[in-house]
Structures are given as structure tokens and as C-alpha cells.
Amino acid sequence: MEGVATFAVLMHLNSINAQLTESVNTTPLSEISDEELVLQFRNGNLHSGSFLYSRYKNGIYSFCLRMLQDSEGAKDATQDTFVKMVTNIQSLHNGRAFKSWLFSVARNEVLMVVRRNKIVPMEQFDDETVVFDHSTPLKITMQNEMKEKIHTAMLRLKPAYREVYMLREIEGFSYEEIAVATGTTISAVKSKLFKSRVALNEMLAQYQ
Amino acid sequence: MNCQTTKEQISQLLDNELRAEELQPMFQHLSECEECRKFFLQTKDIHDSAKTLEYITAPKVIDQKFAVLGMEQQQSFLSRKFTISVPSAIYSIGAVIVLMLFIYVSGTIQEKQIAEQYRQTMSLTMPYGASSYDRN
Ligand SMILES: [Zn+2]
């Protein structure tokens, strides 16, 4: 009788599965949370995987490009980030942490490109002693929009500060999410954000 | 409360990460310090604009690469599905065997019942029924 019961349970599970798939199909993908998409993707739903890709490709590319300031390098880092997303998705157990996980992958790929292509010296990426380079002039004019001025100034922040600042202001990450994505502590994030802001105030003071 | 601490708290306030109990002393200092008020306005101004920075669109070539990756993954997912289906196939076969066994057992019970009914009918219709015969 146990076999029959097992069989019945299996049949029941199948019907639940079908109901779930049906309910998912009626919800637009754009309204589905990362967590749900990750779960579906882990269970072999490639459609969910490609939706995660569409959701994050521009964010990841922008992050890589603003970190490397080299479009070829940014393209490679972005591609490799999504290769890692597909191949390592099974190792991500908490779908809610997907975004910070994906950016930590992207950050590693940026470092890989730096090491491989030697676009920027690696020391520049590790150096946390300087927030920005005072010697190079900021190439902006009064005619530039405030947003453009900020973008130019942000790119002058040293990588260790720029990544934290971008994850906060552009991606809207919490301190905890930034700490996860950049492999640091919350107090370090707090301090880096503060120093970045002081630096930006200094860089932009004459233009405000 | 000094200026350095207040400025750090302003940064946290803009990020919604300042603890509630720190609010009151921070505003108290702001009301008294011109320099920190200036810092607050300038920092908030840049923060508000920075939040509106747009994404740079990823080149199409990345889409193509991802599509190829998707096709490779589809194949690996299919092969993984096959391995997952092996234990469930064993379950199904087991279930069918148990079901057949159940039908067979209930069949023999039914046969016994028919035989019993036949015996009872025989003892009623025959004066020297099976019961007297059994005694011998
Ligand atoms: Zn002050």
C-alpha cells in the first residue's frame, strides 16, 4: 500500500506543480521577484534565467564600464559575469541576495580584466589611502548639466571608493548589501561613502 | 557633538541608515552650526543628482553571447532532468507492481468469498449438506 500512497503523493505533487506553473504564467515576468526567478532558474527554467539577464545586463555593464573605463574590458567582464551566473546559480541558496551576489561576481570579473589586460595598474584598485587624485584636473565646464558634472567627478574617485559609491547611489544598495558585494564590513562601507561624499563636495564645490 | 560626527551622520541620513536616537542630537548640532548646514545642503544636492544617473546600454554583442550560453545550458538541463527522472521512474514501476499485487490479493479474497457463498448455498439446497459431510 505504501507504493500506492507514494504514487498518489507524486501525482498530487505533479498537479500542484502544474498549478504553480499556471499561476506563474499569468503574472508578467517584470513583476516577479529576483528570488522567485532564481528559484525557477535553479529548477531549470531557462526563461527565468534570461529574464534575470535582461533585468541586470545594463546595470552590470554600466558598473563594469565605470570601474574599468574601457569598453572592451567592460564587455568581457559583463559577459563573464553572466557566464558565472548561469554556471554557478546552483551555489546561490538565498535568492533574495541575488543582486548583491551578481555584483560581487561582476566586481571579481572587473578585477580579472584588470589583472589580464593591465588597463589600470592593480595597485590603483587596491589602494584605499587616497580617495581621489587631486593632481588631474576635472574636465567639466559650467555648461555641463549637474548630472554630467557628478558623473565626471564620480569617475575620478579611486576604484575602492567608486564601487561603493555607485552601488549606493545608482543601485540603491543598503550598507549590508554593499558589504556583501564588495567583501568588506558595514563600518568600512559607511566610512568609504562618507569619504567619497567629502571628495565629491570638494571636486564640485566651484561648480555648484 | 562635533562637526566630524555630524557630517558622518548626514551621510548616513541620506542613505536611510541613521539610527533614530541619533537624529535629535544631529539636528540640534545642525541648528547651531553653519558649516555643517552648508555640508548638508551640498551633499544632499549631489546625492539627489547622483541617484538619477542612468545606465549605459550594454552592446548587442553581449546578448548574442548569452543566447549561445542559453542553448548550451538547455542541453545540460535536459540531461540533468533525465537523471532526476530515474528515481521517479523506479517509484512509478514500484507503484504499478504494488497496485497489481493489490488487485491480485483482492481478487483471491473475492474468490474465497464466492467459494464460501457456494458452500452455504449447497448446504441449504442439499439435505445431507457439506456440513454433515465435513464431520466424516
Ligand atoms: Zn558643525
mmCIF file of C-alpha atoms and ligand atoms in Angstrom:
data_model
loop_
_atom_site.group_PDB
_atom_site.id
_atom_site.type_symbol
_atom_site.label_atom_id
_atom_site.label_comp_id
_atom_site.label_asym_id
_atom_site.label_seq_id
_atom_site.Cartn_x
_atom_site.Cartn_y
_atom_site.Cartn_z
ATOM 1 C CA MET A 1 0.000 0.000 0.000
ATOM 2 C CA GLU A 2 2.972 2.304 0.635
ATOM 3 C CA GLY A 3 3.789 2.300 -3.072
ATOM 4 C CA VAL A 4 0.262 3.330 -3.966
ATOM 5 C CA ALA A 5 0.440 6.142 -1.423
ATOM 6 C CA THR A 6 3.771 7.294 -2.834
ATOM 7 C CA PHE A 7 2.299 7.192 -6.305
ATOM 8 C CA ALA A 8 -0.690 9.242 -5.181
ATOM 9 C CA VAL A 9 1.596 11.796 -3.496
ATOM 10 C CA LEU A 10 3.642 12.036 -6.663
ATOM 11 C CA MET A 11 0.521 12.606 -8.738
ATOM 12 C CA HIS A 12 -0.642 15.252 -6.275
ATOM 13 C CA LEU A 13 2.732 16.991 -6.393
ATOM 14 C CA ASN A 14 2.521 16.973 -10.183
ATOM 15 C CA SER A 15 -0.816 18.713 -10.112
ATOM 16 C CA ILE A 16 0.467 21.314 -7.622
ATOM 17 C CA ASN A 17 3.426 21.868 -9.914
ATOM 18 C CA ALA A 18 1.092 22.401 -12.857
ATOM 19 C CA GLN A 19 -0.997 24.884 -10.836
ATOM 20 C CA LEU A 20 2.145 26.777 -9.834
ATOM 21 C CA THR A 21 3.354 26.981 -13.416
ATOM 22 C CA GLU A 22 -0.066 28.215 -14.457
ATOM 23 C CA SER A 23 -0.130 30.965 -11.819
ATOM 24 C CA VAL A 24 3.398 31.994 -12.828
ATOM 25 C CA ASN A 25 2.419 32.163 -16.479
ATOM 26 C CA THR A 26 -0.388 34.604 -15.744
ATOM 27 C CA THR A 27 1.944 37.017 -13.860
ATOM 28 C CA PRO A 28 4.087 39.267 -16.082
ATOM 29 C CA LEU A 29 7.762 38.393 -15.660
ATOM 30 C CA SER A 30 8.610 42.005 -14.819
ATOM 31 C CA GLU A 31 6.563 41.701 -11.620
ATOM 32 C CA ILE A 32 8.260 38.521 -10.444
ATOM 33 C CA SER A 33 10.866 39.000 -7.712
ATOM 34 C CA ASP A 34 14.504 38.038 -8.180
ATOM 35 C CA GLU A 35 14.013 35.381 -5.522
ATOM 36 C CA GLU A 36 11.231 33.660 -7.466
ATOM 37 C CA LEU A 37 13.116 33.937 -10.771
ATOM 38 C CA VAL A 38 16.247 32.461 -9.173
ATOM 39 C CA LEU A 39 14.200 29.557 -7.804
ATOM 40 C CA GLN A 40 12.666 28.858 -11.210
ATOM 41 C CA PHE A 41 16.046 29.204 -12.906
ATOM 42 C CA ARG A 42 17.639 26.790 -10.430
ATOM 43 C CA ASN A 43 14.879 24.304 -11.310
ATOM 44 C CA GLY A 44 15.815 24.514 -14.959
ATOM 45 C CA ASN A 45 13.527 27.267 -16.235
ATOM 46 C CA LEU A 46 15.840 28.992 -18.701
ATOM 47 C CA HIS A 47 13.229 31.623 -19.490
ATOM 48 C CA SER A 48 13.621 32.925 -15.918
ATOM 49 C CA GLY A 49 17.398 32.920 -16.354
ATOM 50 C CA SER A 50 17.222 35.021 -19.475
ATOM 51 C CA PHE A 51 14.822 37.377 -17.748
ATOM 52 C CA LEU A 52 17.333 37.877 -14.919
ATOM 53 C CA TYR A 53 19.903 38.607 -17.613
ATOM 54 C CA SER A 54 17.654 41.232 -19.245
ATOM 55 C CA ARG A 55 16.909 42.767 -15.872
ATOM 56 C CA TYR A 56 20.563 43.239 -14.955
ATOM 57 C CA LYS A 57 22.628 43.418 -18.152
ATOM 58 C CA ASN A 58 22.677 47.233 -18.372
ATOM 59 C CA GLY A 59 23.324 47.652 -14.652
ATOM 60 C CA ILE A 60 26.219 45.206 -14.714
ATOM 61 C CA TYR A 61 27.651 46.650 -17.922
ATOM 62 C CA SER A 62 27.448 50.211 -16.538
ATOM 63 C CA PHE A 63 29.142 49.116 -13.328
ATOM 64 C CA CYS A 64 31.959 47.366 -15.230
ATOM 65 C CA LEU A 65 32.415 50.252 -17.670
ATOM 66 C CA ARG A 66 32.514 52.886 -14.941
ATOM 67 C CA MET A 67 35.002 50.784 -12.987
ATOM 68 C CA LEU A 68 37.302 49.976 -15.907
ATOM 69 C CA GLN A 69 36.642 52.988 -18.153
ATOM 70 C CA ASP A 70 37.391 50.733 -21.101
ATOM 71 C CA SER A 71 34.534 49.412 -23.254
ATOM 72 C CA GLU A 72 36.304 46.213 -24.423
ATOM 73 C CA GLY A 73 37.202 45.287 -20.867
ATOM 74 C CA ALA A 74 33.682 46.117 -19.683
ATOM 75 C CA LYS A 75 32.192 43.896 -22.396
ATOM 76 C CA ASP A 76 34.395 40.969 -21.340
ATOM 77 C CA ALA A 77 33.662 41.469 -17.648
ATOM 78 C CA THR A 78 29.906 41.646 -18.314
ATOM 79 C CA GLN A 79 29.908 38.507 -20.465
ATOM 80 C CA ASP A 80 31.928 36.594 -17.890
ATOM 81 C CA THR A 81 29.631 37.769 -15.104
ATOM 82 C CA PHE A 82 26.632 36.189 -16.822
ATOM 83 C CA VAL A 83 28.557 33.033 -17.689
ATOM 84 C CA LYS A 84 29.236 32.729 -13.939
ATOM 85 C CA MET A 85 25.590 33.484 -13.180
ATOM 86 C CA VAL A 86 24.453 30.585 -15.347
ATOM 87 C CA THR A 87 27.111 28.101 -14.249
ATOM 88 C CA ASN A 88 27.087 28.968 -10.522
ATOM 89 C CA ILE A 89 23.398 29.619 -9.901
ATOM 90 C CA GLN A 90 23.087 26.317 -8.014
ATOM 91 C CA SER A 91 25.527 27.623 -5.403
ATOM 92 C CA LEU A 92 23.284 30.597 -4.608
ATOM 93 C CA HIS A 93 20.915 29.345 -1.918
ATOM 94 C CA ASN A 94 19.361 32.645 -0.884
ATOM 95 C CA GLY A 95 17.595 34.077 -3.916
ATOM 96 C CA ARG A 96 16.900 37.339 -2.092
ATOM 97 C CA ALA A 97 20.648 38.056 -2.101
ATOM 98 C CA PHE A 98 20.821 37.609 -5.895
ATOM 99 C CA LYS A 99 21.559 41.243 -6.709
ATOM 100 C CA SER A 100 24.457 41.644 -4.270
ATOM 101 C CA TRP A 101 25.752 38.214 -5.324
ATOM 102 C CA LEU A 102 25.659 39.196 -9.013
ATOM 103 C CA PHE A 103 27.512 42.466 -8.361
ATOM 104 C CA SER A 104 30.138 40.645 -6.306
ATOM 105 C CA VAL A 105 30.634 38.356 -9.316
ATOM 106 C CA ALA A 106 30.895 41.409 -11.601
ATOM 107 C CA ARG A 107 33.390 43.015 -9.233
ATOM 108 C CA ASN A 108 35.581 39.894 -9.391
ATOM 109 C CA GLU A 109 35.353 39.871 -13.184
ATOM 110 C CA VAL A 110 36.427 43.529 -13.261
ATOM 111 C CA LEU A 111 39.479 42.587 -11.182
ATOM 112 C CA MET A 112 40.176 39.672 -13.551
ATOM 113 C CA VAL A 113 40.156 42.070 -16.522
ATOM 114 C CA VAL A 114 42.454 44.473 -14.669
ATOM 115 C CA ARG A 115 44.907 41.647 -13.982
ATOM 116 C CA ARG A 116 44.690 40.245 -17.507
ATOM 117 C CA ASN A 117 44.545 43.350 -19.694
ATOM 118 C CA LYS A 118 46.577 45.635 -17.429
ATOM 119 C CA ILE A 119 44.417 48.634 -18.440
ATOM 120 C CA VAL A 120 44.807 50.142 -14.997
ATOM 121 C CA PRO A 121 47.563 49.150 -12.562
ATOM 122 C CA MET A 122 46.241 46.680 -9.997
ATOM 123 C CA GLU A 123 47.615 48.834 -7.143
ATOM 124 C CA GLN A 124 45.133 51.541 -8.150
ATOM 125 C CA PHE A 125 42.327 49.132 -7.432
ATOM 126 C CA ASP A 126 43.633 48.040 -4.066
ATOM 127 C CA ASP A 127 44.700 51.442 -2.838
ATOM 128 C CA GLU A 128 42.345 52.816 -0.200
ATOM 129 C CA THR A 129 44.626 55.533 1.144
ATOM 130 C CA VAL A 130 43.677 58.129 -1.464
ATOM 131 C CA VAL A 131 40.025 58.925 -2.228
ATOM 132 C CA PHE A 132 40.706 60.772 -5.463
ATOM 133 C CA ASP A 133 43.611 62.131 -7.450
ATOM 134 C CA HIS A 134 43.941 65.859 -6.756
ATOM 135 C CA SER A 135 46.526 66.440 -9.490
ATOM 136 C CA THR A 136 44.407 65.658 -12.561
ATOM 137 C CA PRO A 137 42.011 68.481 -13.494
ATOM 138 C CA LEU A 138 38.284 67.799 -13.704
ATOM 139 C CA LYS A 139 37.268 68.233 -17.350
ATOM 140 C CA ILE A 140 33.921 69.904 -16.897
ATOM 141 C CA THR A 141 32.514 73.304 -17.715
ATOM 142 C CA MET A 142 29.736 75.345 -16.188
ATOM 143 C CA GLN A 143 27.615 74.484 -19.243
ATOM 144 C CA ASN A 144 27.517 70.802 -18.318
ATOM 145 C CA GLU A 145 24.402 69.596 -16.559
ATOM 146 C CA MET A 146 24.804 68.857 -12.850
ATOM 147 C CA LYS A 147 24.347 65.163 -13.590
ATOM 148 C CA GLU A 148 27.228 65.163 -16.092
ATOM 149 C CA LYS A 149 29.459 67.005 -13.656
ATOM 150 C CA ILE A 150 28.732 64.423 -10.988
ATOM 151 C CA HIS A 151 29.392 61.586 -13.406
ATOM 152 C CA THR A 152 32.783 63.030 -14.340
ATOM 153 C CA ALA A 153 33.676 63.650 -10.702
ATOM 154 C CA MET A 154 32.499 60.163 -9.659
ATOM 155 C CA LEU A 155 34.833 58.589 -12.227
ATOM 156 C CA ARG A 156 37.705 60.463 -10.572
ATOM 157 C CA LEU A 157 37.101 58.620 -7.289
ATOM 158 C CA LYS A 158 39.591 55.803 -6.763
ATOM 159 C CA PRO A 159 38.103 52.361 -7.592
ATOM 160 C CA ALA A 160 37.823 51.287 -3.934
ATOM 161 C CA TYR A 161 35.580 54.304 -3.278
ATOM 162 C CA ARG A 162 33.875 54.489 -6.669
ATOM 163 C CA GLU A 163 32.459 50.964 -6.456
ATOM 164 C CA VAL A 164 30.893 51.625 -3.055
ATOM 165 C CA TYR A 165 29.527 54.999 -4.142
ATOM 166 C CA MET A 166 27.987 53.570 -7.341
ATOM 167 C CA LEU A 167 26.394 50.608 -5.576
ATOM 168 C CA ARG A 168 24.797 53.028 -3.126
ATOM 169 C CA GLU A 169 23.654 55.850 -5.411
ATOM 170 C CA ILE A 170 22.974 54.082 -8.706
ATOM 171 C CA GLU A 171 21.930 50.633 -7.499
ATOM 172 C CA GLY A 172 20.344 51.772 -4.238
ATOM 173 C CA PHE A 173 22.079 49.049 -2.215
ATOM 174 C CA SER A 174 21.871 49.048 1.580
ATOM 175 C CA TYR A 175 25.132 49.196 3.558
ATOM 176 C CA GLU A 176 24.818 45.485 4.220
ATOM 177 C CA GLU A 177 24.324 44.659 0.532
ATOM 178 C CA ILE A 178 27.363 46.767 -0.398
ATOM 179 C CA ALA A 179 29.414 44.979 2.266
ATOM 180 C CA VAL A 180 28.387 41.614 0.776
ATOM 181 C CA ALA A 181 29.032 42.701 -2.811
ATOM 182 C CA THR A 182 32.456 44.176 -2.103
ATOM 183 C CA GLY A 183 33.553 41.697 0.551
ATOM 184 C CA THR A 184 34.001 44.248 3.302
ATOM 185 C CA THR A 185 32.409 45.335 6.594
ATOM 186 C CA ILE A 186 29.444 47.668 7.114
ATOM 187 C CA SER A 187 31.618 50.159 9.012
ATOM 188 C CA ALA A 188 34.105 50.220 6.114
ATOM 189 C CA VAL A 189 31.208 50.895 3.718
ATOM 190 C CA LYS A 190 29.978 53.707 5.962
ATOM 191 C CA SER A 191 33.417 55.280 6.084
ATOM 192 C CA LYS A 192 34.081 54.934 2.337
ATOM 193 C CA LEU A 193 30.746 56.527 1.463
ATOM 194 C CA PHE A 194 31.426 59.427 3.759
ATOM 195 C CA LYS A 195 34.909 59.994 2.325
ATOM 196 C CA SER A 196 33.546 59.732 -1.231
ATOM 197 C CA ARG A 197 30.980 62.413 -0.473
ATOM 198 C CA VAL A 198 33.536 64.731 1.074
ATOM 199 C CA ALA A 199 35.711 64.242 -2.029
ATOM 200 C CA LEU A 200 32.819 64.933 -4.412
ATOM 201 C CA ASN A 201 31.882 68.068 -2.459
ATOM 202 C CA GLU A 202 35.460 69.227 -2.821
ATOM 203 C CA MET A 203 35.626 68.415 -6.555
ATOM 204 C CA LEU A 204 32.299 70.059 -7.324
ATOM 205 C CA ALA A 205 32.365 72.973 -4.884
ATOM 206 C CA GLN A 206 33.220 75.560 -7.524
ATOM 207 C CA TYR A 207 30.501 74.322 -9.917
ATOM 208 C CA GLN A 208 27.542 74.296 -7.565
ATOM 209 C CA MET B 1 28.652 66.612 19.271
ATOM 210 C CA ASN B 2 31.452 67.699 16.917
ATOM 211 C CA CYS B 3 31.357 68.598 13.210
ATOM 212 C CA GLN B 4 33.096 65.412 12.030
ATOM 213 C CA THR B 5 30.486 63.147 13.689
ATOM 214 C CA THR B 6 27.629 65.281 12.394
ATOM 215 C CA LYS B 7 28.921 65.143 8.820
ATOM 216 C CA GLU B 8 29.257 61.371 9.032
ATOM 217 C CA GLN B 9 25.699 61.184 10.321
ATOM 218 C CA ILE B 10 24.470 63.382 7.465
ATOM 219 C CA SER B 11 25.920 60.843 5.045
ATOM 220 C CA GLN B 12 24.092 58.028 6.857
ATOM 221 C CA LEU B 13 20.881 60.043 7.000
ATOM 222 C CA LEU B 14 20.885 60.413 3.207
ATOM 223 C CA ASP B 15 21.216 56.620 2.962
ATOM 224 C CA ASN B 16 18.382 55.958 5.437
ATOM 225 C CA GLU B 17 20.894 54.202 7.649
ATOM 226 C CA LEU B 18 20.957 56.594 10.597
ATOM 227 C CA ARG B 19 19.616 55.216 13.875
ATOM 228 C CA ALA B 20 16.521 57.001 15.230
ATOM 229 C CA GLU B 21 18.195 58.005 18.506
ATOM 230 C CA GLU B 22 20.961 59.788 16.586
ATOM 231 C CA LEU B 23 18.533 62.089 14.775
ATOM 232 C CA GLN B 24 17.806 64.545 17.586
ATOM 233 C CA PRO B 25 21.436 65.372 18.527
ATOM 234 C CA MET B 26 22.323 65.692 14.821
ATOM 235 C CA PHE B 27 19.553 68.213 14.136
ATOM 236 C CA GLN B 28 20.469 70.033 17.325
ATOM 237 C CA HIS B 29 24.028 70.474 16.021
ATOM 238 C CA LEU B 30 22.803 71.485 12.567
ATOM 239 C CA SER B 31 20.680 74.261 14.040
ATOM 240 C CA GLU B 32 23.775 75.655 15.729
ATOM 241 C CA CYS B 33 26.480 75.112 13.085
ATOM 242 C CA GLU B 34 26.629 76.998 9.794
ATOM 243 C CA GLU B 35 29.444 74.839 8.375
ATOM 244 C CA CYS B 36 27.514 71.580 8.876
ATOM 245 C CA ARG B 37 24.367 73.088 7.382
ATOM 246 C CA LYS B 38 26.376 74.006 4.301
ATOM 247 C CA PHE B 39 27.793 70.471 4.180
ATOM 248 C CA PHE B 40 24.287 69.036 4.481
ATOM 249 C CA LEU B 41 22.885 71.088 1.583
ATOM 250 C CA GLN B 42 25.825 70.440 -0.719
ATOM 251 C CA THR B 43 25.943 66.703 -0.005
ATOM 252 C CA LYS B 44 22.198 66.315 -0.410
ATOM 253 C CA ASP B 45 22.297 68.199 -3.707
ATOM 254 C CA ILE B 46 24.950 65.862 -5.162
ATOM 255 C CA HIS B 47 23.221 62.788 -3.701
ATOM 256 C CA ASP B 48 19.890 63.752 -5.326
ATOM 257 C CA SER B 49 21.533 64.196 -8.741
ATOM 258 C CA ALA B 50 23.702 61.080 -8.451
ATOM 259 C CA LYS B 51 20.589 58.980 -7.853
ATOM 260 C CA THR B 52 19.329 59.979 -11.291
ATOM 261 C CA LEU B 53 22.450 58.793 -13.160
ATOM 262 C CA GLU B 54 21.342 56.458 -15.919
ATOM 263 C CA TYR B 55 22.660 53.111 -17.050
ATOM 264 C CA ILE B 56 24.857 52.841 -20.113
ATOM 265 C CA THR B 57 23.226 50.402 -22.537
ATOM 266 C CA ALA B 58 25.108 47.129 -22.920
ATOM 267 C CA PRO B 59 26.273 46.376 -26.504
ATOM 268 C CA LYS B 60 24.198 43.867 -28.513
ATOM 269 C CA VAL B 61 27.154 41.514 -28.835
ATOM 270 C CA ILE B 62 26.660 40.521 -25.174
ATOM 271 C CA ASP B 63 23.096 39.363 -25.966
ATOM 272 C CA GLN B 64 24.387 37.023 -28.668
ATOM 273 C CA LYS B 65 26.931 35.532 -26.300
ATOM 274 C CA PHE B 66 24.206 34.979 -23.712
ATOM 275 C CA ALA B 67 21.923 33.322 -26.276
ATOM 276 C CA VAL B 68 24.664 30.790 -27.123
ATOM 277 C CA LEU B 69 25.199 30.184 -23.432
ATOM 278 C CA GLY B 70 21.458 29.588 -23.051
ATOM 279 C CA MET B 71 21.448 26.903 -25.738
ATOM 280 C CA GLU B 72 24.359 25.067 -24.112
ATOM 281 C CA GLN B 73 22.620 25.280 -20.767
ATOM 282 C CA GLN B 74 19.362 23.935 -22.193
ATOM 283 C CA GLN B 75 21.183 20.754 -23.175
ATOM 284 C CA SER B 76 22.797 20.365 -19.787
ATOM 285 C CA PHE B 77 19.458 20.997 -18.073
ATOM 286 C CA LEU B 78 17.817 18.339 -20.247
ATOM 287 C CA SER B 79 20.436 15.772 -19.319
ATOM 288 C CA ARG B 80 20.067 16.734 -15.655
ATOM 289 C CA LYS B 81 16.287 16.269 -15.925
ATOM 290 C CA PHE B 82 16.866 12.766 -17.225
ATOM 291 C CA THR B 83 18.944 11.819 -14.186
ATOM 292 C CA ILE B 84 16.271 13.287 -11.912
ATOM 293 C CA SER B 85 13.608 11.212 -13.669
ATOM 294 C CA VAL B 86 15.373 7.889 -12.923
ATOM 295 C CA PRO B 87 14.306 7.607 -9.239
ATOM 296 C CA SER B 88 10.791 8.733 -10.082
ATOM 297 C CA ALA B 89 10.650 6.043 -12.778
ATOM 298 C CA ILE B 90 11.608 3.468 -10.108
ATOM 299 C CA TYR B 91 8.823 4.833 -7.917
ATOM 300 C CA SER B 92 6.304 4.533 -10.741
ATOM 301 C CA ILE B 93 7.316 0.946 -11.563
ATOM 302 C CA GLY B 94 7.163 0.072 -7.849
ATOM 303 C CA ALA B 95 3.742 1.643 -7.565
ATOM 304 C CA VAL B 96 2.442 -0.322 -10.566
ATOM 305 C CA ILE B 97 3.760 -3.599 -9.086
ATOM 306 C CA VAL B 98 2.127 -2.866 -5.712
ATOM 307 C CA LEU B 99 -1.105 -1.930 -7.485
ATOM 308 C CA MET B 100 -1.097 -5.200 -9.436
ATOM 309 C CA LEU B 101 -0.349 -7.130 -6.243
ATOM 310 C CA PHE B 102 -3.276 -5.348 -4.582
ATOM 311 C CA ILE B 103 -5.624 -6.300 -7.432
ATOM 312 C CA TYR B 104 -4.377 -9.914 -7.288
ATOM 313 C CA VAL B 105 -4.826 -10.147 -3.468
ATOM 314 C CA SER B 106 -8.314 -8.614 -3.539
ATOM 315 C CA GLY B 107 -9.096 -10.998 -6.426
ATOM 316 C CA THR B 108 -8.197 -14.089 -4.337
ATOM 317 C CA ILE B 109 -10.237 -12.720 -1.410
ATOM 318 C CA GLN B 110 -13.185 -12.387 -3.762
ATOM 319 C CA GLU B 111 -12.639 -15.962 -4.990
ATOM 320 C CA LYS B 112 -12.694 -17.230 -1.379
ATOM 321 C CA GLN B 113 -15.915 -15.309 -0.751
ATOM 322 C CA ILE B 114 -17.529 -16.846 -3.848
ATOM 323 C CA ALA B 115 -16.443 -20.315 -2.688
ATOM 324 C CA GLU B 116 -17.892 -19.683 0.780
ATOM 325 C CA GLN B 117 -21.195 -18.457 -0.702
ATOM 326 C CA TYR B 118 -21.280 -21.550 -2.933
ATOM 327 C CA ARG B 119 -20.742 -23.800 0.099
ATOM 328 C CA GLN B 120 -23.552 -22.084 2.037
ATOM 329 C CA THR B 121 -25.954 -22.360 -0.891
ATOM 330 C CA MET B 122 -25.074 -26.028 -1.300
ATOM 331 C CA SER B 123 -25.737 -26.793 2.392
ATOM 332 C CA LEU B 124 -29.158 -25.155 2.144
ATOM 333 C CA THR B 125 -30.264 -26.970 -1.000
ATOM 334 C CA MET B 126 -28.850 -30.359 -0.102
ATOM 335 C CA PRO B 127 -30.384 -32.245 2.898
ATOM 336 C CA TYR B 128 -27.152 -34.062 3.543
ATOM 337 C CA GLY B 129 -25.163 -30.880 3.146
ATOM 338 C CA ALA B 130 -21.491 -30.256 3.204
ATOM 339 C CA SER B 131 -21.676 -29.739 6.995
ATOM 340 C CA SER B 132 -22.612 -33.363 7.718
ATOM 341 C CA TYR B 133 -20.163 -34.491 5.112
ATOM 342 C CA ASP B 134 -17.424 -32.451 6.830
ATOM 343 C CA ARG B 135 -17.927 -34.302 10.085
ATOM 344 C CA ASN B 136 -16.862 -37.544 8.493
HETATM 345 ZN ZN ZN C 1 29.355 71.540 12.684
#
